[in-house]
């Protein structure tokens, strides 16, 4: 029961969470990366060098590693490898390896903020009112405050909060833009888990207290009393019906008018270590599914008020991995 | 023999390095911060809340902590507290506490890149040719490529590499600018230690391999063969004569024309954990000085080819410090 973590990078805590699940089964964790100094490689049982994700040799190389170590589960971590792995999951399944990924359709939807808004609004999930540059209504019918971002963007690149008067000027600066009503209220992040049959199993809502270079470095888990738990369950049911599988990460606004879904990443989020500490044992549940066991739903079962604060830890070596 | 680490923040490895030096003497490390989630507080023996560095109550509060715990050494970590602590070091000395800081004059010189260039050039240290907006020569006598930055800047904010034709346009964007010849060649960082009597004791030159959000997350220590060791010894002798004391961090360019000093921070640098791992036991030497012992010079004595790679480590709590 070996597990392969790709683009392992700085995902040392995710790697250790996987090891906690796989060790009792006698399995090992293999870390793969391009960078010989990727810290997670130094905590993995085995480190393997791979080409760039965009290289044609990437999937063949992973298939080779899967065969060599009889890998039963492959966990990708970065957005750029999701589409290619979603499409290749059948080839891995032929070797007895589950790729931890949603359906290709769900990966495509969530890779595009416009498609995400459309798909969830179609299922009556509250999302921020959204437009594309080619279907804008008359300017004076738009909300006064707007938020512009790329449909396929990440890490707050090319994002602008503006007055509607500035819309046409600002649009020229945003590649592949989506226009949304600017939402007021804290942004919340949710780690969640969907079973292989599409049932929502778990969620942990959390608030980012501080970020550094786009990474969440401080956060706290939130109560799902009032309407949050109910709204989240509805969102996760829709996600499951659209093809979400395994661990996913959601973003939402908590506003005076209720919760609004803004984004989904169909992978372990960078802040998942807090979800794990609060009770989201997602690697263990993935392994239970591989063993043919049914994972029971435990929505709402997590520790509220759990704080995480992150610091740097150094790994030293005089012999880089390659 | 207790030690106080101020603005402790994410300086967990520095805190642990200090503890390794102070524990054998039966001392404790007190961490002070404004933020109840500052990670270093959770590794300190005692955590103390302090106001903002800019608050008039900051120094009185530190003096109070020093008295309460009989602190013998205070180690500041961020630029904004250096000037105020350099000026107040006599008040701490009256309580038997050494502040780890250079002279007020040296802190003032190194807080201003123009003053730094002038002071070291006066002592025949190679620095990039530099000008102020008010003493620029005829444009066609300037180097073709220039680099603009604020005299008091940090973290690459408001910096521009430009052609001399763009100089006057770009100057309007740089507050409190210094104009320098653009240097070609890798930038190197040096952790160094100067004894209380101004003698250079130690250096560890390193190259930053990767940074994230302005922080060095991968690096390697460099050989001081060829001319680097000789040049560094000269720079550190001048620094000592100008008032540098204790641990300092230097930046230099390694160019085809030799080494050029670009910046000095009279404090422990963010990447100091690599210098420590390579043999720079600066906290121990500070404590030896406090005990009245003479620290012998060991220039060139460090491990070459030591790599550091940094990752996130999480601390969890349900009860923040305050």
Coordinates of C-alpha atoms in Angstrom, one line a residue:
Chain A
X1 CA 0.0 0.0 0.0
X2 CA 2.5 2.6 -1.1
X3 CA 1.5 6.3 -1.9
X4 CA 3.1 8.7 -4.3
X5 CA 3.0 12.5 -3.6
X6 CA 3.7 14.5 -6.7
X7 CA 5.0 18.1 -6.8
X8 CA 5.9 17.3 -3.2
X9 CA 7.6 20.7 -2.8
X10 CA 7.0 22.1 0.7
X11 CA 4.0 19.8 1.4
X12 CA 5.9 18.2 4.3
X13 CA 2.9 18.2 6.7
X14 CA 0.6 16.6 4.0
X15 CA 3.3 14.0 3.4
X16 CA 3.4 13.3 7.2
X17 CA -0.4 13.1 7.3
X18 CA -0.2 10.5 4.5
X19 CA 2.5 8.6 6.3
X20 CA 0.4 8.4 9.5
X21 CA -2.3 6.7 7.5
X22 CA -0.1 4.4 5.4
X23 CA 2.5 3.3 8.0
X24 CA 0.1 1.1 10.0
X25 CA -0.6 -0.7 6.7
X26 CA 3.1 -1.3 6.1
X27 CA 3.2 1.2 3.2
X28 CA 5.7 3.9 2.3
X29 CA 5.4 7.4 0.9
X30 CA 7.3 8.3 -2.2
X31 CA 7.9 12.0 -2.9
X32 CA 8.4 13.2 -6.5
X33 CA 9.7 16.6 -7.5
X34 CA 11.8 18.4 -10.1
X35 CA 13.7 20.3 -7.5
X36 CA 16.4 18.3 -5.6
X37 CA 16.0 20.7 -2.6
X38 CA 12.2 20.2 -2.3
X39 CA 11.9 19.8 1.5
X40 CA 9.2 17.1 1.4
X41 CA 11.7 14.8 -0.5
X42 CA 13.8 14.8 2.7
X43 CA 10.9 13.5 4.8
X44 CA 9.7 10.9 2.3
X45 CA 10.7 7.3 2.5
X46 CA 11.9 7.5 -1.2
X47 CA 12.6 10.6 -3.3
X48 CA 12.1 10.4 -7.1
X49 CA 13.1 12.9 -9.7
X50 CA 10.5 13.8 -12.3
X51 CA 10.4 16.2 -15.3
X52 CA 8.3 19.4 -15.5
X53 CA 4.6 18.8 -15.2
X54 CA 4.2 20.3 -18.7
X55 CA 6.7 17.9 -20.2
X56 CA 5.3 15.0 -22.4
X57 CA 7.4 12.6 -20.3
X58 CA 5.6 13.5 -17.1
X59 CA 2.8 11.0 -17.1
X60 CA 5.0 8.1 -18.5
X61 CA 7.5 8.8 -15.7
X62 CA 4.8 8.7 -13.0
X63 CA 3.5 5.5 -14.5
X64 CA 7.0 4.1 -14.3
X65 CA 7.3 5.0 -10.6
X66 CA 3.8 3.6 -9.9
X67 CA 4.8 0.3 -11.5
X68 CA 8.2 0.1 -9.8
X69 CA 6.9 0.7 -6.2
X70 CA 3.4 -0.8 -6.7
X71 CA 1.8 2.5 -5.8
X72 CA -1.9 2.2 -4.9
X73 CA -2.6 6.0 -4.4
X74 CA -1.2 9.0 -6.3
X75 CA -1.8 12.4 -4.7
X76 CA -1.2 15.5 -6.9
X77 CA -0.8 18.9 -5.2
X78 CA -0.7 21.7 -7.8
X79 CA -3.3 23.1 -10.2
X80 CA -1.2 22.6 -13.3
X81 CA -1.1 18.8 -13.0
X82 CA -4.8 18.3 -12.3
X83 CA -6.2 18.3 -15.8
X84 CA -3.5 16.0 -17.2
X85 CA -3.9 13.6 -14.3
X86 CA -7.7 13.7 -14.4
X87 CA -7.5 12.5 -18.0
X88 CA -4.9 9.9 -17.4
X89 CA -6.5 8.3 -14.3
X90 CA -7.7 5.3 -16.3
X91 CA -4.1 4.4 -17.2
X92 CA -3.1 4.5 -13.5
X93 CA -6.2 2.5 -12.6
X94 CA -5.1 -0.2 -15.1
X95 CA -2.0 -0.5 -12.8
X96 CA -4.1 -0.7 -9.7
X97 CA -3.4 2.9 -8.7
X98 CA -6.1 5.4 -7.7
X99 CA -5.3 8.9 -8.7
X100 CA -6.7 11.3 -6.0
X101 CA -8.6 13.5 -8.4
X102 CA -12.1 14.5 -9.4
X103 CA -13.7 13.8 -12.8
X104 CA -12.2 15.5 -15.8
X105 CA -15.4 17.5 -16.1
X106 CA -15.2 18.7 -12.5
X107 CA -11.5 19.7 -12.9
X108 CA -12.4 21.7 -16.0
X109 CA -15.3 23.5 -14.3
X110 CA -13.3 24.4 -11.2
X111 CA -10.3 25.5 -13.3
X112 CA -12.5 28.3 -14.7
X113 CA -14.2 30.7 -12.3
X114 CA -17.0 31.5 -14.8
X115 CA -17.9 27.9 -15.4
X116 CA -17.8 27.3 -11.6
X117 CA -20.3 30.2 -11.0
X118 CA -22.6 28.9 -13.8
X119 CA -22.5 25.3 -12.8
X120 CA -23.3 26.0 -9.1
X121 CA -25.8 28.7 -9.8
X122 CA -27.7 26.2 -12.0
X123 CA -28.0 24.1 -8.9
X124 CA -29.3 27.0 -6.8
X125 CA -26.1 27.6 -4.8
X126 CA -25.6 31.2 -4.0
X127 CA -22.7 32.7 -5.9
X128 CA -21.6 36.4 -6.4
X129 CA -23.5 38.0 -9.4
X130 CA -21.0 37.5 -12.3
X131 CA -20.6 38.6 -15.9
X132 CA -18.2 38.2 -18.8
X133 CA -16.9 41.2 -20.8
X134 CA -19.1 40.1 -23.8
X135 CA -22.4 39.8 -21.8
X136 CA -22.3 42.9 -19.7
X137 CA -25.6 44.6 -19.0
X138 CA -26.1 48.4 -19.2
X139 CA -23.5 50.0 -16.9
X140 CA -26.0 51.7 -14.6
X141 CA -27.7 48.4 -13.8
X142 CA -24.4 46.9 -12.5
X143 CA -23.5 47.0 -8.8
X144 CA -21.5 50.2 -7.9
X145 CA -18.6 48.1 -6.6
X146 CA -17.1 45.4 -8.8
X147 CA -14.4 42.8 -8.5
X148 CA -12.3 41.8 -11.6
X149 CA -10.1 38.7 -11.8
X150 CA -8.9 36.2 -14.4
X151 CA -11.2 33.2 -14.9
X152 CA -8.2 30.9 -14.6
X153 CA -6.2 33.0 -12.1
X154 CA -4.6 32.1 -8.8
X155 CA -2.8 33.8 -5.9
X156 CA -4.7 37.1 -6.3
X157 CA -2.7 37.9 -9.5
X158 CA -4.4 40.6 -11.7
X159 CA -7.3 41.2 -9.3
X160 CA -9.0 44.6 -8.9
X161 CA -11.7 46.0 -6.6
X162 CA -13.2 49.0 -8.5
X163 CA -16.1 51.4 -9.0
X164 CA -18.2 50.5 -12.0
X165 CA -17.0 53.8 -13.7
X166 CA -13.5 52.3 -14.0
X167 CA -14.7 49.0 -15.5
X168 CA -13.7 49.5 -19.1
X169 CA -10.3 51.0 -18.3
X170 CA -9.5 48.2 -15.8
X171 CA -10.7 45.4 -18.1
X172 CA -7.7 46.0 -20.4
X173 CA -5.4 44.9 -17.5
X174 CA -7.1 41.6 -16.7
X175 CA -6.4 38.7 -19.0
X176 CA -9.4 36.4 -19.5
X177 CA -11.6 38.4 -17.1
X178 CA -14.6 37.6 -15.0
X179 CA -16.5 40.6 -13.5
X180 CA -18.3 40.0 -10.2
X181 CA -20.2 42.1 -7.6
X182 CA -17.7 43.0 -4.9
X183 CA -18.6 41.0 -1.8
X184 CA -18.3 42.4 1.8
X185 CA -17.6 40.1 4.6
X186 CA -14.8 37.8 5.7
X187 CA -13.6 35.2 3.3
X188 CA -13.7 31.6 4.6
X189 CA -11.9 28.5 3.4
X190 CA -13.3 25.0 3.7
X191 CA -11.4 21.8 3.6
X192 CA -13.9 19.0 2.5
X193 CA -14.0 15.4 1.6
X194 CA -16.3 13.7 -1.0
X195 CA -16.5 9.9 -1.1
X196 CA -15.9 7.9 -4.3
X197 CA -19.7 7.6 -4.8
X198 CA -20.2 11.4 -4.6
X199 CA -21.5 11.6 -1.0
X200 CA -20.2 14.5 1.1
X201 CA -18.3 13.1 4.1
X202 CA -16.7 16.0 5.9
X203 CA -15.9 19.7 6.1
X204 CA -13.7 22.0 8.2
X205 CA -14.4 25.7 7.7
X206 CA -11.6 28.0 8.7
X207 CA -10.7 31.7 8.5
X208 CA -7.3 32.9 7.3
X209 CA -5.8 35.3 10.0
X210 CA -2.6 36.0 8.2
X211 CA -1.0 35.1 4.8
X212 CA 2.6 35.5 3.6
X213 CA 3.5 35.4 -0.1
X214 CA 0.0 34.0 -0.9
X215 CA 0.3 31.2 1.7
X216 CA -2.0 31.0 4.7
X217 CA 0.3 31.2 7.8
X218 CA -2.2 31.7 10.5
X219 CA -5.8 30.5 10.7
X220 CA -8.6 29.2 13.0
X221 CA -11.4 26.7 12.5
X222 CA -15.0 28.1 12.6
X223 CA -18.2 26.9 14.0
X224 CA -20.8 25.6 11.5
X225 CA -23.7 26.6 13.6
X226 CA -26.2 29.1 12.2
X227 CA -26.6 28.4 8.5
X228 CA -23.0 27.6 7.5
X229 CA -23.3 23.8 8.0
X230 CA -26.5 23.6 6.1
X231 CA -25.2 25.7 3.2
X232 CA -22.0 23.8 3.0
X233 CA -23.8 20.4 2.9
X234 CA -25.9 21.7 0.0
X235 CA -22.7 22.9 -1.8
X236 CA -20.9 19.6 -1.3
X237 CA -23.9 17.6 -2.5
X238 CA -23.8 19.6 -5.7
X239 CA -20.0 19.2 -6.0
X240 CA -20.3 15.5 -5.6
X241 CA -23.1 15.3 -8.3
X242 CA -20.8 17.3 -10.6
X243 CA -17.9 14.9 -10.2
X244 CA -15.9 16.1 -7.1
X245 CA -14.0 13.2 -5.4
X246 CA -11.7 13.1 -2.4
X247 CA -10.2 16.2 -0.7
X248 CA -11.2 19.5 -2.1
X249 CA -10.8 23.1 -1.0
X250 CA -13.6 25.8 -1.2
X251 CA -13.6 29.6 -0.8
X252 CA -16.7 31.5 0.2
X253 CA -17.8 34.9 1.4
X254 CA -19.6 35.2 4.7
X255 CA -21.8 38.3 4.0
X256 CA -24.8 40.0 5.6
X257 CA -26.9 38.4 2.8
X258 CA -25.6 34.9 3.6
X259 CA -22.8 32.7 2.2
X260 CA -21.6 33.0 -1.4
X261 CA -19.3 30.3 -3.1
X262 CA -16.4 32.0 -4.9
X263 CA -13.9 29.2 -5.9
X264 CA -13.2 25.5 -5.6
X265 CA -9.8 23.7 -5.9
X266 CA -10.2 20.0 -6.4
X267 CA -7.0 19.1 -4.4
X268 CA -5.6 19.4 -0.9
X269 CA -5.3 23.1 -0.1
X270 CA -2.1 24.7 1.2
X271 CA -3.8 25.2 4.6
X272 CA -5.1 21.7 4.9
X273 CA -2.8 20.9 7.9
X274 CA -5.3 22.9 10.0
X275 CA -8.2 20.8 8.7
X276 CA -6.2 17.7 9.5
X277 CA -5.5 18.8 13.0
X278 CA -9.2 19.6 13.5
X279 CA -10.2 16.0 12.6
X280 CA -10.2 15.8 8.8
X281 CA -8.3 12.4 8.4
X282 CA -8.6 12.5 4.6
X283 CA -5.6 10.4 3.7
X284 CA -6.9 7.6 6.0
X285 CA -10.3 7.7 4.4
X286 CA -8.7 7.6 0.9
X287 CA -6.9 4.4 2.0
X288 CA -10.1 2.9 3.4
X289 CA -11.8 3.4 0.1
X290 CA -8.9 1.7 -1.7
X291 CA -9.3 -1.2 0.7
X292 CA -13.0 -1.4 -0.4
X293 CA -14.4 0.0 2.8
X294 CA -17.3 2.5 2.9
X295 CA -16.5 5.8 4.5
X296 CA -19.3 7.0 6.7
X297 CA -20.4 10.6 6.6
X298 CA -19.4 12.7 9.6
X299 CA -20.5 16.2 8.6
X300 CA -20.0 18.7 11.4
X301 CA -17.6 16.5 13.3
X302 CA -14.4 18.6 13.8
X303 CA -12.8 20.8 16.4
X304 CA -13.9 24.4 16.5
X305 CA -11.6 27.2 17.6
X306 CA -8.4 25.3 16.7
X307 CA -5.7 27.8 15.8
X308 CA -2.8 27.2 13.5
X309 CA 0.4 29.3 13.3
X310 CA 3.1 28.5 10.8
X311 CA 6.8 29.0 11.0
X312 CA 9.9 28.1 9.0
X313 CA 11.8 24.9 9.7
X314 CA 15.1 24.2 8.1
X315 CA 16.4 21.0 6.6
X316 CA 20.2 20.9 6.1
X317 CA 22.1 18.7 3.7
X318 CA 25.6 18.5 2.1
X319 CA 24.2 16.1 -0.5
X320 CA 21.2 17.3 -2.4
X321 CA 18.9 14.5 -3.8
X322 CA 20.3 14.8 -7.3
Chain B
X1 CA 21.5 34.2 32.5
X2 CA 18.1 34.8 30.8
X3 CA 17.8 36.1 27.3
X4 CA 14.9 38.2 25.8
X5 CA 14.1 37.8 22.1
X6 CA 12.0 40.8 20.9
X7 CA 9.7 40.8 17.8
X8 CA 10.1 37.1 18.1
X9 CA 7.6 36.4 15.4
X10 CA 8.6 33.5 13.2
X11 CA 12.3 33.5 14.5
X12 CA 11.8 30.0 16.0
X13 CA 15.2 28.7 14.8
X14 CA 17.0 31.7 16.2
X15 CA 15.2 31.2 19.5
X16 CA 16.3 27.6 19.5
X17 CA 19.9 28.5 18.7
X18 CA 19.8 31.0 21.7
X19 CA 18.3 28.3 23.9
X20 CA 21.1 25.8 23.0
X21 CA 23.6 28.5 24.2
X22 CA 21.7 29.5 27.3
X23 CA 20.4 26.2 28.6
X24 CA 23.8 24.8 29.8
X25 CA 24.0 28.0 31.9
X26 CA 20.6 27.3 33.5
X27 CA 19.0 30.3 31.6
X28 CA 15.7 30.7 29.9
X29 CA 14.6 32.4 26.7
X30 CA 11.8 34.9 26.9
X31 CA 10.0 35.7 23.7
X32 CA 8.2 39.0 23.3
X33 CA 5.7 40.0 20.6
X34 CA 2.6 41.9 19.9
X35 CA 0.9 39.0 18.1
X36 CA -0.5 36.3 20.4
X37 CA 0.0 33.8 17.5
X38 CA 3.7 34.6 16.9
X39 CA 5.1 31.1 16.5
X40 CA 8.3 31.7 18.4
X41 CA 6.2 32.4 21.6
X42 CA 5.1 28.8 21.6
X43 CA 8.7 27.6 21.7
X44 CA 9.9 30.1 24.3
X45 CA 10.2 29.3 28.0
X46 CA 8.1 32.4 28.7
X47 CA 5.9 34.5 26.3
X48 CA 5.5 38.2 27.0
X49 CA 3.1 40.7 25.3
X50 CA 4.5 44.0 24.3
X51 CA 3.1 47.1 22.5
X52 CA 4.0 48.1 19.0
X53 CA 7.7 49.0 18.4
X54 CA 6.7 52.6 17.6
X55 CA 4.7 52.9 20.8
X56 CA 6.3 55.2 23.5
X57 CA 5.6 52.4 26.0
X58 CA 7.8 49.9 24.1
X59 CA 11.2 50.6 25.8
X60 CA 9.6 51.0 29.3
X61 CA 7.8 47.7 28.8
X62 CA 11.1 45.9 27.8
X63 CA 12.9 47.4 30.7
X64 CA 10.2 46.0 33.0
X65 CA 10.6 42.5 31.5
X66 CA 14.4 42.8 31.8
X67 CA 14.0 43.7 35.5
X68 CA 11.4 41.0 36.2
X69 CA 13.4 38.1 34.7
X70 CA 16.9 39.5 35.3
X71 CA 17.6 39.4 31.6
X72 CA 21.3 39.6 30.8
X73 CA 21.0 39.8 26.9
X74 CA 18.3 41.3 24.7
X75 CA 18.2 40.3 21.0
X76 CA 16.2 42.5 18.7
X77 CA 15.3 41.1 15.3
X78 CA 13.6 43.8 13.1
X79 CA 14.9 46.9 11.5
X80 CA 12.3 49.3 13.0
X81 CA 13.5 48.6 16.6
X82 CA 17.2 49.0 16.0
X83 CA 17.6 52.8 16.3
X84 CA 15.4 53.1 19.4
X85 CA 17.3 50.1 21.1
X86 CA 20.7 51.4 20.1
X87 CA 19.9 54.7 21.8
X88 CA 18.5 53.1 24.9
X89 CA 21.2 50.5 25.4
X90 CA 22.7 52.5 28.3
X91 CA 19.4 52.2 30.2
X92 CA 19.5 48.4 29.8
X93 CA 23.2 48.3 30.7
X94 CA 22.3 50.0 34.0
X95 CA 20.1 46.9 34.7
X96 CA 22.9 44.5 33.8
X97 CA 21.5 43.7 30.4
X98 CA 23.5 43.8 27.2
X99 CA 21.4 44.9 24.2
X100 CA 22.7 43.0 21.1
X101 CA 23.1 46.0 18.9
X102 CA 25.8 48.1 17.2
X103 CA 26.6 51.7 18.1
X104 CA 23.9 54.3 17.4
X105 CA 26.2 55.8 14.7
X106 CA 26.6 52.4 12.9
X107 CA 22.8 51.7 13.1
X108 CA 22.2 55.1 11.5
X109 CA 24.8 54.6 8.8
X110 CA 23.5 51.1 7.8
X111 CA 19.9 52.3 7.9
X112 CA 20.7 54.6 4.9
X113 CA 22.2 53.0 1.8
X114 CA 23.8 56.3 0.8
X115 CA 25.5 56.8 4.1
X116 CA 26.6 53.1 4.0
X117 CA 28.2 53.6 0.5
X118 CA 30.0 56.8 1.6
X119 CA 31.3 55.4 4.9
X120 CA 32.7 52.2 3.4
X121 CA 34.1 53.9 0.2
X122 CA 35.9 56.4 2.5
X123 CA 37.7 53.3 3.9
X124 CA 38.6 52.0 0.5
X125 CA 35.9 49.2 0.4
X126 CA 34.6 48.6 -3.1
X127 CA 31.0 49.7 -3.4
X128 CA 28.8 50.2 -6.5
X129 CA 29.3 53.7 -8.0
X130 CA 26.4 55.7 -6.4
X131 CA 24.7 59.1 -6.7
X132 CA 21.9 61.1 -5.2
X133 CA 19.3 62.9 -7.4
X134 CA 20.9 66.2 -6.3
X135 CA 24.5 65.4 -7.3
X136 CA 24.0 63.6 -10.6
X137 CA 26.7 64.1 -13.2
X138 CA 26.0 64.8 -16.9
X139 CA 23.7 62.0 -18.1
X140 CA 26.1 60.8 -20.8
X141 CA 28.8 60.2 -18.2
X142 CA 26.6 57.8 -16.2
X143 CA 26.8 54.0 -16.7
X144 CA 24.3 52.9 -19.4
X145 CA 22.5 50.6 -16.9
X146 CA 21.4 52.0 -13.5
X147 CA 19.7 50.6 -10.4
X148 CA 17.3 52.8 -8.4
X149 CA 16.1 52.1 -4.8
X150 CA 15.1 54.0 -1.7
X151 CA 18.0 54.8 0.6
X152 CA 16.0 53.4 3.5
X153 CA 14.2 50.6 1.7
X154 CA 13.9 46.9 2.3
X155 CA 12.5 43.8 0.7
X156 CA 13.1 45.0 -2.9
X157 CA 10.2 47.6 -2.6
X158 CA 10.4 50.4 -5.2
X159 CA 13.5 49.1 -6.9
X160 CA 14.1 49.5 -10.6
X161 CA 16.8 48.4 -13.1
X162 CA 16.7 50.8 -15.9
X163 CA 18.6 52.4 -18.9
X164 CA 20.0 55.8 -18.1
X165 CA 17.5 57.4 -20.6
X166 CA 14.7 56.4 -18.2
X167 CA 16.3 57.9 -15.1
X168 CA 14.3 61.1 -14.7
X169 CA 11.0 59.4 -15.4
X170 CA 11.7 56.6 -12.9
X171 CA 13.1 58.8 -10.2
X172 CA 9.5 60.1 -9.6
X173 CA 8.5 56.6 -8.5
X174 CA 11.3 56.0 -6.0
X175 CA 10.9 57.8 -2.6
X176 CA 14.2 59.0 -1.0
X177 CA 16.2 57.5 -4.0
X178 CA 19.8 56.4 -4.4
X179 CA 21.0 55.8 -7.9
X180 CA 23.7 53.1 -8.5
X181 CA 25.5 51.4 -11.3
X182 CA 23.6 48.2 -12.1
X183 CA 25.9 45.3 -11.0
X184 CA 26.1 42.0 -12.9
X185 CA 26.9 38.9 -11.0
X186 CA 25.3 36.8 -8.2
X187 CA 24.3 38.5 -5.0
X188 CA 25.8 36.9 -1.9
X189 CA 24.7 37.2 1.7
X190 CA 27.2 37.0 4.6
X191 CA 26.4 36.3 8.3
X192 CA 29.2 37.7 10.4
X193 CA 30.2 38.4 14.0
X194 CA 32.1 41.3 15.4
X195 CA 33.4 41.2 19.0
X196 CA 32.6 43.8 21.6
X197 CA 36.0 45.4 21.0
X198 CA 35.4 45.6 17.2
X199 CA 37.5 42.7 16.1
X200 CA 36.0 40.5 13.3
X201 CA 35.4 37.0 14.6
X202 CA 33.6 35.1 12.0
X203 CA 31.8 35.0 8.6
X204 CA 29.7 32.6 6.6
X205 CA 29.1 33.6 3.0
X206 CA 26.0 32.1 1.3
X207 CA 24.0 32.2 -1.9
X208 CA 20.2 32.5 -1.9
X209 CA 18.9 29.7 -4.2
X210 CA 15.2 30.5 -3.8
X211 CA 13.1 33.1 -2.0
X212 CA 9.4 33.3 -1.1
X213 CA 7.7 36.5 -0.1
X214 CA 11.1 38.1 0.4
X215 CA 12.3 35.3 2.7
X216 CA 15.3 33.1 1.8
X217 CA 13.9 29.6 1.6
X218 CA 16.8 27.8 -0.1
X219 CA 20.5 28.6 0.2
X220 CA 24.1 27.2 0.2
X221 CA 27.3 28.3 1.9
X222 CA 30.1 29.4 -0.3
X223 CA 33.8 28.9 -0.3
X224 CA 35.9 31.9 0.7
X225 CA 38.8 30.9 -1.4
X226 CA 40.0 33.2 -4.1
X227 CA 39.6 36.8 -2.9
X228 CA 36.3 36.6 -1.0
X229 CA 37.8 35.8 2.5
X230 CA 40.4 38.6 2.1
X231 CA 37.8 41.1 0.9
X232 CA 35.4 40.2 3.7
X233 CA 38.0 40.5 6.4
X234 CA 38.7 44.0 5.2
X235 CA 35.0 44.9 5.2
X236 CA 34.5 43.5 8.7
X237 CA 37.5 45.4 10.0
X238 CA 36.0 48.6 8.7
X239 CA 32.6 47.7 10.1
X240 CA 34.1 47.0 13.5
X241 CA 35.9 50.4 13.4
X242 CA 32.6 52.1 12.5
X243 CA 30.8 50.6 15.5
X244 CA 29.5 47.2 14.4
X245 CA 29.0 44.7 17.2
X246 CA 27.7 41.2 17.5
X247 CA 25.9 39.4 14.6
X248 CA 25.4 41.4 11.4
X249 CA 24.3 40.5 7.9
X250 CA 25.9 41.8 4.7
X251 CA 24.9 41.8 1.1
X252 CA 27.5 41.9 -1.8
X253 CA 27.7 41.5 -5.5
X254 CA 30.2 38.9 -6.9
X255 CA 31.1 40.5 -10.2
X256 CA 33.8 40.0 -12.9
X257 CA 35.5 43.2 -11.4
X258 CA 35.5 41.8 -7.9
X259 CA 33.2 42.0 -4.8
X260 CA 31.1 45.1 -4.1
X261 CA 29.4 45.8 -0.8
X262 CA 25.7 46.7 -1.2
X263 CA 24.0 46.7 2.2
X264 CA 24.5 45.9 5.9
X265 CA 21.9 44.9 8.4
X266 CA 23.2 45.2 12.0
X267 CA 21.1 42.3 13.3
X268 CA 20.6 38.5 12.8
X269 CA 19.5 38.0 9.2
X270 CA 16.4 35.9 8.3
X271 CA 18.6 33.3 6.7
X272 CA 21.0 33.1 9.8
X273 CA 19.9 29.5 10.6
X274 CA 22.1 28.4 7.7
X275 CA 25.1 30.4 9.1
X276 CA 24.4 28.7 12.5
X277 CA 24.3 25.2 10.9
X278 CA 27.6 26.0 9.2
X279 CA 29.3 26.8 12.4
X280 CA 28.5 30.4 13.3
X281 CA 27.6 29.9 17.1
X282 CA 26.9 33.6 17.6
X283 CA 24.5 33.3 20.5
X284 CA 27.1 31.3 22.4
X285 CA 29.8 33.9 21.7
X286 CA 27.5 36.7 22.9
X287 CA 27.0 34.8 26.2
X288 CA 30.8 34.3 26.5
X289 CA 31.3 38.0 26.1
X290 CA 28.7 38.7 28.9
X291 CA 30.7 36.3 31.1
X292 CA 33.8 38.4 30.5
X293 CA 35.5 35.9 28.3
X294 CA 37.4 36.9 25.1
X295 CA 36.1 35.4 21.9
X296 CA 38.9 34.3 19.6
X297 CA 38.8 35.1 15.9
X298 CA 38.0 32.1 13.7
X299 CA 37.7 33.7 10.2
X300 CA 37.2 31.1 7.5
X301 CA 36.3 28.4 9.9
X302 CA 32.8 27.2 8.7
X303 CA 31.3 24.4 6.6
X304 CA 31.3 25.0 2.8
X305 CA 28.6 23.5 0.6
X306 CA 26.0 23.2 3.4
X307 CA 22.5 23.5 1.8
X308 CA 19.4 24.7 3.6
X309 CA 15.9 24.2 2.4
X310 CA 12.9 25.6 4.4
X311 CA 9.4 24.3 4.8
X312 CA 6.4 25.3 6.9
X313 CA 5.8 23.7 10.2
X314 CA 2.5 24.2 12.0
X315 CA 1.9 24.9 15.7
X316 CA -1.6 24.3 16.9
X317 CA -3.4 25.7 19.9
X318 CA -6.9 26.2 21.2
X319 CA -5.6 28.8 23.7
X320 CA -3.7 31.7 22.0
X321 CA -1.1 33.4 24.3
X322 CA -3.4 36.4 25.0

